[in-house]
Coordinates of C-alpha atoms in Angstrom, one line a residue:
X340 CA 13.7 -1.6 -12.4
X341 CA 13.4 0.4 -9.0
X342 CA 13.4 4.4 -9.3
X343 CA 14.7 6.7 -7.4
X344 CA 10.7 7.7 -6.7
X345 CA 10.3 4.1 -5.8
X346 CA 13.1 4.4 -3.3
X347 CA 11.9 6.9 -1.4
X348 CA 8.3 5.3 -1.2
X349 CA 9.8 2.3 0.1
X350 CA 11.5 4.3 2.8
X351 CA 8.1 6.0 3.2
X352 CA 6.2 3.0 3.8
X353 CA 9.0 1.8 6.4
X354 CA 8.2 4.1 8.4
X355 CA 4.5 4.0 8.5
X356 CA 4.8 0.2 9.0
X357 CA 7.0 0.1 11.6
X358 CA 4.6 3.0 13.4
X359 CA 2.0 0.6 12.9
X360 CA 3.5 -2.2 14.4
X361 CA 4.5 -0.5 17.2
X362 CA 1.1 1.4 17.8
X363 CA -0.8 -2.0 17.3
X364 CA 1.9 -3.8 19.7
X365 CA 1.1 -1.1 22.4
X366 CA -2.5 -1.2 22.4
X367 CA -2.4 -4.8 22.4
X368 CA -0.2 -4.6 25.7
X369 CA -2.3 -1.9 27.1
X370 CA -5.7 -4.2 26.9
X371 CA -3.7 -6.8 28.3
X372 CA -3.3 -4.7 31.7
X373 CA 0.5 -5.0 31.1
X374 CA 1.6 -1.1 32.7
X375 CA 3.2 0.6 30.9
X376 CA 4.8 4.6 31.1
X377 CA 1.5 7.0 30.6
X378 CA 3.0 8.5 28.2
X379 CA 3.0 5.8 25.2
X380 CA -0.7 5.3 25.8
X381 CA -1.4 8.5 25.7
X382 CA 0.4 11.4 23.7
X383 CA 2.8 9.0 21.7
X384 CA 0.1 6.9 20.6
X385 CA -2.3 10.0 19.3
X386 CA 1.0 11.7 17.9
X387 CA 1.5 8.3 16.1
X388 CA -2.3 7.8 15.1
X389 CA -2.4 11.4 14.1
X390 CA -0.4 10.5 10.7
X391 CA 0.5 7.5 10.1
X392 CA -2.7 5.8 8.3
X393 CA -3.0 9.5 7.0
X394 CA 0.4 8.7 5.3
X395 CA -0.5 5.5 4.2
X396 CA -3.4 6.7 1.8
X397 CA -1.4 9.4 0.8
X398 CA 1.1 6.7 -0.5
X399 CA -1.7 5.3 -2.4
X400 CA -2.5 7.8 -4.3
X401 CA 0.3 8.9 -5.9
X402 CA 0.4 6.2 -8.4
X403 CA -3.2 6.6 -8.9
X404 CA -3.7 8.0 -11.9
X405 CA -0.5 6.4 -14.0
X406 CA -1.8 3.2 -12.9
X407 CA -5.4 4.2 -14.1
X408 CA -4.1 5.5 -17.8
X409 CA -1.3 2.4 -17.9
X410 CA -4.3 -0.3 -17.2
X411 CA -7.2 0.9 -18.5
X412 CA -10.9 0.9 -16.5
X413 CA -11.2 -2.5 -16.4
X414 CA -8.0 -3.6 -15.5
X415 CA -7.8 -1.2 -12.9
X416 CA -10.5 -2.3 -10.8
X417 CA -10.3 -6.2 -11.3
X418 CA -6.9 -5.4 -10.2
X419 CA -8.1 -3.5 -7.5
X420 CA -10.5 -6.8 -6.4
X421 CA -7.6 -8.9 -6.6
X422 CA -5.2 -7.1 -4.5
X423 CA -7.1 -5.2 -2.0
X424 CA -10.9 -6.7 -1.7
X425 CA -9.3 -10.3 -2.1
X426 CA -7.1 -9.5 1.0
X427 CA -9.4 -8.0 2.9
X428 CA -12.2 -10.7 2.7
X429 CA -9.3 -13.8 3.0
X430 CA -7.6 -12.1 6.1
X431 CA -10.9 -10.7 7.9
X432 CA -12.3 -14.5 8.0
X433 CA -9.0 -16.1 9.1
X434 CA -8.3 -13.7 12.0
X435 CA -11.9 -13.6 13.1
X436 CA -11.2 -17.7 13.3
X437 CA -8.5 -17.0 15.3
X438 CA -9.9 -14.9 17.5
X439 CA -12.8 -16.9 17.9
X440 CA -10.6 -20.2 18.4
X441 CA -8.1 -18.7 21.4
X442 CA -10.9 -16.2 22.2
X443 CA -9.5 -17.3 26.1
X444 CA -6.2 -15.7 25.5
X445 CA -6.4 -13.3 23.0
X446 CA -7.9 -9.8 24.5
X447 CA -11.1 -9.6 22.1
X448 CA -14.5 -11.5 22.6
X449 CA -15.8 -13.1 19.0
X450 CA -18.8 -15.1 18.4
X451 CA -18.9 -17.6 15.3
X452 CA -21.4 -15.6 13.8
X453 CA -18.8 -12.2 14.2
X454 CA -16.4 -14.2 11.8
X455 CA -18.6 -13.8 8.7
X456 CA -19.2 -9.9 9.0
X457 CA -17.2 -8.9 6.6
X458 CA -19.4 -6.6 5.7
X459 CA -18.2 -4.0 9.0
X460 CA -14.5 -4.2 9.1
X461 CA -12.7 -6.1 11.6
X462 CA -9.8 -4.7 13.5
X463 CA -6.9 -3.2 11.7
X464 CA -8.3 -4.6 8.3
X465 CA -10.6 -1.6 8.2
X466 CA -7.7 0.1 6.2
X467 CA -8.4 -2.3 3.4
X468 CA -12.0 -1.8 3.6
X469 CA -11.5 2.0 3.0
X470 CA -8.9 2.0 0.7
X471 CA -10.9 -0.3 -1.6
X472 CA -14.0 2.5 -1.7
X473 CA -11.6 5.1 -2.1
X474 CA -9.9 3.6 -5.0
X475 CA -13.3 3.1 -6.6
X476 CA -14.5 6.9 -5.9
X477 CA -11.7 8.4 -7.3
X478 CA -11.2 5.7 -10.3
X479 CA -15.0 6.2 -11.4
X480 CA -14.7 10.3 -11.0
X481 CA -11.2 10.2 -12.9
X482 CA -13.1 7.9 -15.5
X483 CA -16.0 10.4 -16.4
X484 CA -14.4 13.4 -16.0
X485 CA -10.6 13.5 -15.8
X486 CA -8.4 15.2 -13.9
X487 CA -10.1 18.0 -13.5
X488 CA -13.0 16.8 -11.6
X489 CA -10.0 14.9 -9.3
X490 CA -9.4 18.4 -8.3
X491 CA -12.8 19.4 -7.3
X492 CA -12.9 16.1 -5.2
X493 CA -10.0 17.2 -3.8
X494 CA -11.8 20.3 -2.4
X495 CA -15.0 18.1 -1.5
X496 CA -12.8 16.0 0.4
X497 CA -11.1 18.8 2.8
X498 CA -14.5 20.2 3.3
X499 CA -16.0 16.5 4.2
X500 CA -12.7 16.3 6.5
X501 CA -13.3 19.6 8.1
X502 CA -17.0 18.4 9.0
X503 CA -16.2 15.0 10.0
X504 CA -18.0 14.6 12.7
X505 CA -20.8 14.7 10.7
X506 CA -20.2 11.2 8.9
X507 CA -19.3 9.1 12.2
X508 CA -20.8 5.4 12.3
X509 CA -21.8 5.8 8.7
X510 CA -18.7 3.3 7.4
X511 CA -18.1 3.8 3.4
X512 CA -19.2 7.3 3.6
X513 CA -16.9 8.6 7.4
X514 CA -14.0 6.5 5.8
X515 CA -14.7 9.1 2.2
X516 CA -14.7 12.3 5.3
X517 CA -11.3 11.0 7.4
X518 CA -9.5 9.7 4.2
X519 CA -10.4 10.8 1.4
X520 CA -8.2 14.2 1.4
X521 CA -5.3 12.3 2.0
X522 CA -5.5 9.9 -0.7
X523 CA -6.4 13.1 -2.8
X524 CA -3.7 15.1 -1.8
X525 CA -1.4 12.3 -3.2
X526 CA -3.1 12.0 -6.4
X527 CA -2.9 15.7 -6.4
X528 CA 1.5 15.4 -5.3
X529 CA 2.0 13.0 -8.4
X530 CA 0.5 15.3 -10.6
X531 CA 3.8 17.5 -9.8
X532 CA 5.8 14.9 -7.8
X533 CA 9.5 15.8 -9.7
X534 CA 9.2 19.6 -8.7
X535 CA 7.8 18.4 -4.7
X536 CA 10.2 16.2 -4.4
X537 CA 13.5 18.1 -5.9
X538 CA 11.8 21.1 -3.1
X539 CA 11.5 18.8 -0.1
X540 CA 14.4 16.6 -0.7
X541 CA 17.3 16.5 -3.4
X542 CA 20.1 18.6 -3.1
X543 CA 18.1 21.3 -1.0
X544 CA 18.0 20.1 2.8
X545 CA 16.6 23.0 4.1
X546 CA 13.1 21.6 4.1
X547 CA 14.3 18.5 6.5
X548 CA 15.3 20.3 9.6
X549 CA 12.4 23.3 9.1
X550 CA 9.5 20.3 8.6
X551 CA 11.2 18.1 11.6
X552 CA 10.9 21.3 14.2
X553 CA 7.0 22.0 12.1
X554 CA 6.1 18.4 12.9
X555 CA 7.4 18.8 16.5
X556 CA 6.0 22.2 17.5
X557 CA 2.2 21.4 15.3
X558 CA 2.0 18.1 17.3
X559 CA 2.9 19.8 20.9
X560 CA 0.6 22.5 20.0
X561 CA -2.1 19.8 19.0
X562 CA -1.6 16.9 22.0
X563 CA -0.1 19.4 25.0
X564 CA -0.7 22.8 24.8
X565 CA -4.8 22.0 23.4
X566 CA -4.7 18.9 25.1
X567 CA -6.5 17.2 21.6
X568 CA -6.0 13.9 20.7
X569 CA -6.2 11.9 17.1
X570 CA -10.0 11.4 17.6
X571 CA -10.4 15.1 17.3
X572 CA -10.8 15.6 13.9
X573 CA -11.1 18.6 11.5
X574 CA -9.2 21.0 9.6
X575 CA -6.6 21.5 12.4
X576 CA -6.3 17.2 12.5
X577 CA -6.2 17.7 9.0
X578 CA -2.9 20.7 8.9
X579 CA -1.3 18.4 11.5
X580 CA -1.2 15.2 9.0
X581 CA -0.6 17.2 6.1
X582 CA 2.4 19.0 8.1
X583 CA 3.8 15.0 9.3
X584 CA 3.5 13.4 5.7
X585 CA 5.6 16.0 4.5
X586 CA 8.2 15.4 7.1
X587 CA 8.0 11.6 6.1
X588 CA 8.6 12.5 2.6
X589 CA 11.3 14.1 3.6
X590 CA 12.7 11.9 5.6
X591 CA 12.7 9.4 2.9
X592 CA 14.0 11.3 -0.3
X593 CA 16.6 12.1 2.4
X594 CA 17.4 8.3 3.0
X595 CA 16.9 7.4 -0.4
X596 CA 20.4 8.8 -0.9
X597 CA 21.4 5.9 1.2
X598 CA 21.3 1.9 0.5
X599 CA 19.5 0.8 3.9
X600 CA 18.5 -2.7 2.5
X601 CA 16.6 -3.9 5.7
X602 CA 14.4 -0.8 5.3
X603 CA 13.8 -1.0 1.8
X604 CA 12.7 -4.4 2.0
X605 CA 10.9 -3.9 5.1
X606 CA 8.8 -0.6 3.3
X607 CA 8.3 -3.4 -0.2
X608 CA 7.0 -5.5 2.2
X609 CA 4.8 -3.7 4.1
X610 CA 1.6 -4.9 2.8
X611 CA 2.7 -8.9 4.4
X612 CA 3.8 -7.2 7.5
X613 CA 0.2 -5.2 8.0
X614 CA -1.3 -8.3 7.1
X615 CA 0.2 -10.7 9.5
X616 CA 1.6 -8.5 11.9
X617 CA -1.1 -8.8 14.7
X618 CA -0.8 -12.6 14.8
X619 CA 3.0 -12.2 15.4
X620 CA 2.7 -9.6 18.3
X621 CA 0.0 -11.1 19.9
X622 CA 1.7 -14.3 20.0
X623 CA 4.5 -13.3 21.4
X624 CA 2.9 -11.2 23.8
X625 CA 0.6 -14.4 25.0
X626 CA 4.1 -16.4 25.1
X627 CA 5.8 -13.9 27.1
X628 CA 3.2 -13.2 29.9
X629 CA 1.4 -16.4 29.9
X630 CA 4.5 -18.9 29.4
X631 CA 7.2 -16.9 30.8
X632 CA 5.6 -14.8 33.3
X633 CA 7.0 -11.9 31.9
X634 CA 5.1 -8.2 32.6
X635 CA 8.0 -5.6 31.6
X636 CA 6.2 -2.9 29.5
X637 CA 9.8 -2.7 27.4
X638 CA 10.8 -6.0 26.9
X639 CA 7.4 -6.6 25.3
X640 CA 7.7 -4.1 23.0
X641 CA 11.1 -4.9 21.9
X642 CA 9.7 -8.6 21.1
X643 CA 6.4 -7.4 19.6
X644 CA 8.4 -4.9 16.9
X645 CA 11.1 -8.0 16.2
X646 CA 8.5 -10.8 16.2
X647 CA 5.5 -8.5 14.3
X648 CA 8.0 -7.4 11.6
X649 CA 10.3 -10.6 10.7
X650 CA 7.8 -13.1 11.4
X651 CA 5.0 -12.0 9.0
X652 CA 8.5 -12.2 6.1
X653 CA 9.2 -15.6 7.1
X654 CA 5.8 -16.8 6.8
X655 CA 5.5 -15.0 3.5
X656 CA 9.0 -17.2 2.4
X657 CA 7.2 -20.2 3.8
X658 CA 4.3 -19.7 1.7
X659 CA 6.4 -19.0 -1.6
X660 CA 8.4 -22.5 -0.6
X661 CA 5.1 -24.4 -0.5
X662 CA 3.5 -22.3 -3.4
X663 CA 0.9 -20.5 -1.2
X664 CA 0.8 -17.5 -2.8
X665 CA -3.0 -17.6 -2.7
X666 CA -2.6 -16.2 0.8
X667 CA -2.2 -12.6 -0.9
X668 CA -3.6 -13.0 -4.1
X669 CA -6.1 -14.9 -5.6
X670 CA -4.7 -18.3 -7.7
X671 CA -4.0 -16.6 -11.1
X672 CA -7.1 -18.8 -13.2
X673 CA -9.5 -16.6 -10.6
X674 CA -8.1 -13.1 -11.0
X675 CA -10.1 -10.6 -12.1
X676 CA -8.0 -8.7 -13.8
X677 CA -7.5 -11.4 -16.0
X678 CA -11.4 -10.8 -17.2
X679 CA -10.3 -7.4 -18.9
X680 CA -6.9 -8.4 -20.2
X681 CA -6.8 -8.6 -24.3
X682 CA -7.0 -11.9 -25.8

C-alpha cells in the first residue's frame, strides 16, 4: 500500500524525470544544429544539470538502509544485479545497436566494436553504471560497520566532492567524488525523514516559498552573477544541489496533498521513461526534421517531452501484453536474488 512518504517520492521523481527528458531532448536538438533561444543551451540547461541527477541519487538513498536490514546482504545485492546492473548491461547493448544501425541519422558516430563496451558507460546509462557502485560502497560499509561508519562516509564523500577535480576520467572512483554525497545525504535524510519532512512540508509552508526564492537567488548567484556552469564542481556546486533537492522535496510533500494521477504515475514510472526515453525523442526529432521538414526549436520540444514521456509507457504496456517483461528485469528462473532467498 502507497504511503504518504511514497507519495511525495513519486512527485519527486516526476520532476527529475521530466527535467531529464527535457534536458536530453534539448541537447539532442542542439547537436542536430536545430537553433534554438541561447538561453536553453546555456543557463537553463546548467541550472537543470546542476540538480537534477544530484536529486536522483539522493532519491536512492533514502530507502537504503530499510531495504538493506528488510533483505538481508545477499538479497540486497542480487537484487541490486537484477534491477540495476541487469538494466544497464541489456539497454547499453541495444542502444549502442541502434546507434550503430541508423548511425546516418542519429547525431552520434558508433563502431560495432563501441556496442560491446559496456565496461565505459554509454550515454545517459552512465547513471546506472554509478548508481550500481554506489549501492555497493555504501551496502558493504553499512555491512561491516553500521550506521555509524555511513556517517563518516558521509563526510568522506563531501570532502571527495569538494576536490572533485581531482577524480576526473577515473570512472568508478569520479562517479564516488560527484555522487556519492548525494546518495549519502539521503541515506543520511531517512535516518530522520518524519521530522524533515513534517519541517519542509506538512502543515508548515513556510519552508516552500523561502527554499523557492533560495533555489532562485543560489542558482543566479552560481550561472549569472559567477558566470559558473554545472561542470564547475565543488563545495559551492555541491550547496547549490543540496539548496535545489530541498526545494524538490518541498515541492513534492507539497503536492502530495493533492491526487495528480498523471504525475504519480509518471514519477512510478520513471525508471521506463529514463530507459527508453532517448529512443522516443530522437525519433521524433528525426521524423520531424527529416520527414516533415520541420526546424522550429519549440515545436520540437513540445513533441520530444509528449513522445519521450508516453511512448516509453506504451512500450512498457506492449511488453506486459506480450509478456516481455525481461526488457527490465531478468526472467524470474535467472534472478539473482533468487540465489539468496530461503528455501
Amino acid at each position: 500500500m502507497t504511503t504518504e512518504r511514497d507519495i511525495w517520492v513519486d512527485y519527486a521523481k516526476a520532476i527529475g524525470i521530466l527535467l531529464m527528458v527535457f534536458g536530453h531532448a534539448v541537447r539532442g536538438l542542439d547537436s542536430a544544429g536545430i537553433a534554438m533561444p541561447e538561453f536553453y543551451m546555456n543557463t537553463l540547461d546548467s541550472i537543470i544539470y546542476s540538480f537534477h541527477m544530484p536529486l536522483f541519487f539522493f532519491l536512492s538513498g533514502i530507502y537504503m538502509v530499510h531495504v538493506f536490514d528488510k533483505r538481508g546482504v545477499g538479497k540486497f545485492f542480487g537484487n541490486k544485479i537484477d534491477t540495476i546492473l541487469y538494466p544497464y548491461v541489456l539497454w547499453s547493448l541495444v542502444q549502442g545497436a541502434i546507434e550503430y544501425l541508423f548511425s546516418g541519422y542519429t547525431n552520434g558516430s558508433v563502431e560495432a566494436w563501441d556496442i560491446f563496451s559496456i565496461w565505459i558507460p554509454r550515454a545517459q546509462f552512465w547513471f546506472l553504471y554509478a548508481l550500481f557502485f554506489i549501492f555497493a560502497l555504501v551496502g558493504i560499509v553499512y555491512y561491516i560497520g553500521g550506521r555509524k561508519c555511513l556517517w563518516w562516509l558521509f563526510f568522506v564523500s563531501m570532502i571527495m566532492m569538494i576536490f572533485s577535480d581531482c577524480f576526473l576520467g577515473m570512472w568508478v572512483i569520479s562517479s564516488y567524488a560527484n555522487y556519492l554525497v548525494y546518495f549519502m545525504i539521503g541515506v543520511i535524510f531517512s535516518f530522520y525523514s518524519r521530522t524533515l519532512m513534517n519541517l519542509v512540508g506538512g502543515k508548515n509552508l513556510f519552508f516552500l516559498p523561502m527554499l523557492g526564492i533560495l533555489f532562485l537567488v543560489m542558482q543566479w548567484y552560481f550561472h549569472v552573477y559567477l558566470g559558473f556552469t554545472y561542470l564547475d564542481r565543488g563545495g559551492l556546486s555541491m550547496i547549490i544541489a543540496f539548496i535545489s533537492i530541498g526545494f524538490v522535496i518541498s515541492c513534492s510533500v507539497f503536492l502530495s496533498k493533492f491526487d495528480i494521477p498523471v504525475l504519480l504515475y509518471i514519477g512510478s514510472m520513471s525508471m521506463v521513461i529514463y530507459l527508453l526515453h532517448i529512443f522516443a525523442t530522437s525519433g521524433i526529432r528525426i521524423i520531424l526534421a527529416a520527414a516533415f521538414g520541420i526546424d522550429d526549436f519549440h515545436i520540437h520540444v513540445i513533441a520530444a517531452m509528449m513522445f519521450g514521456v508516453v511512448l516509453p509507457l506504451v512500450m512498457l504496456k506492449m511488453a506486459i501484453f506480450f509478456n516481455i517483461n525481461f526488457i527490465l528485469k531478468p526472467p524470474k528462473r535467472f534472478l539473482f536474488e533468487n540465489l539468496f532467498s530461503k528455501k
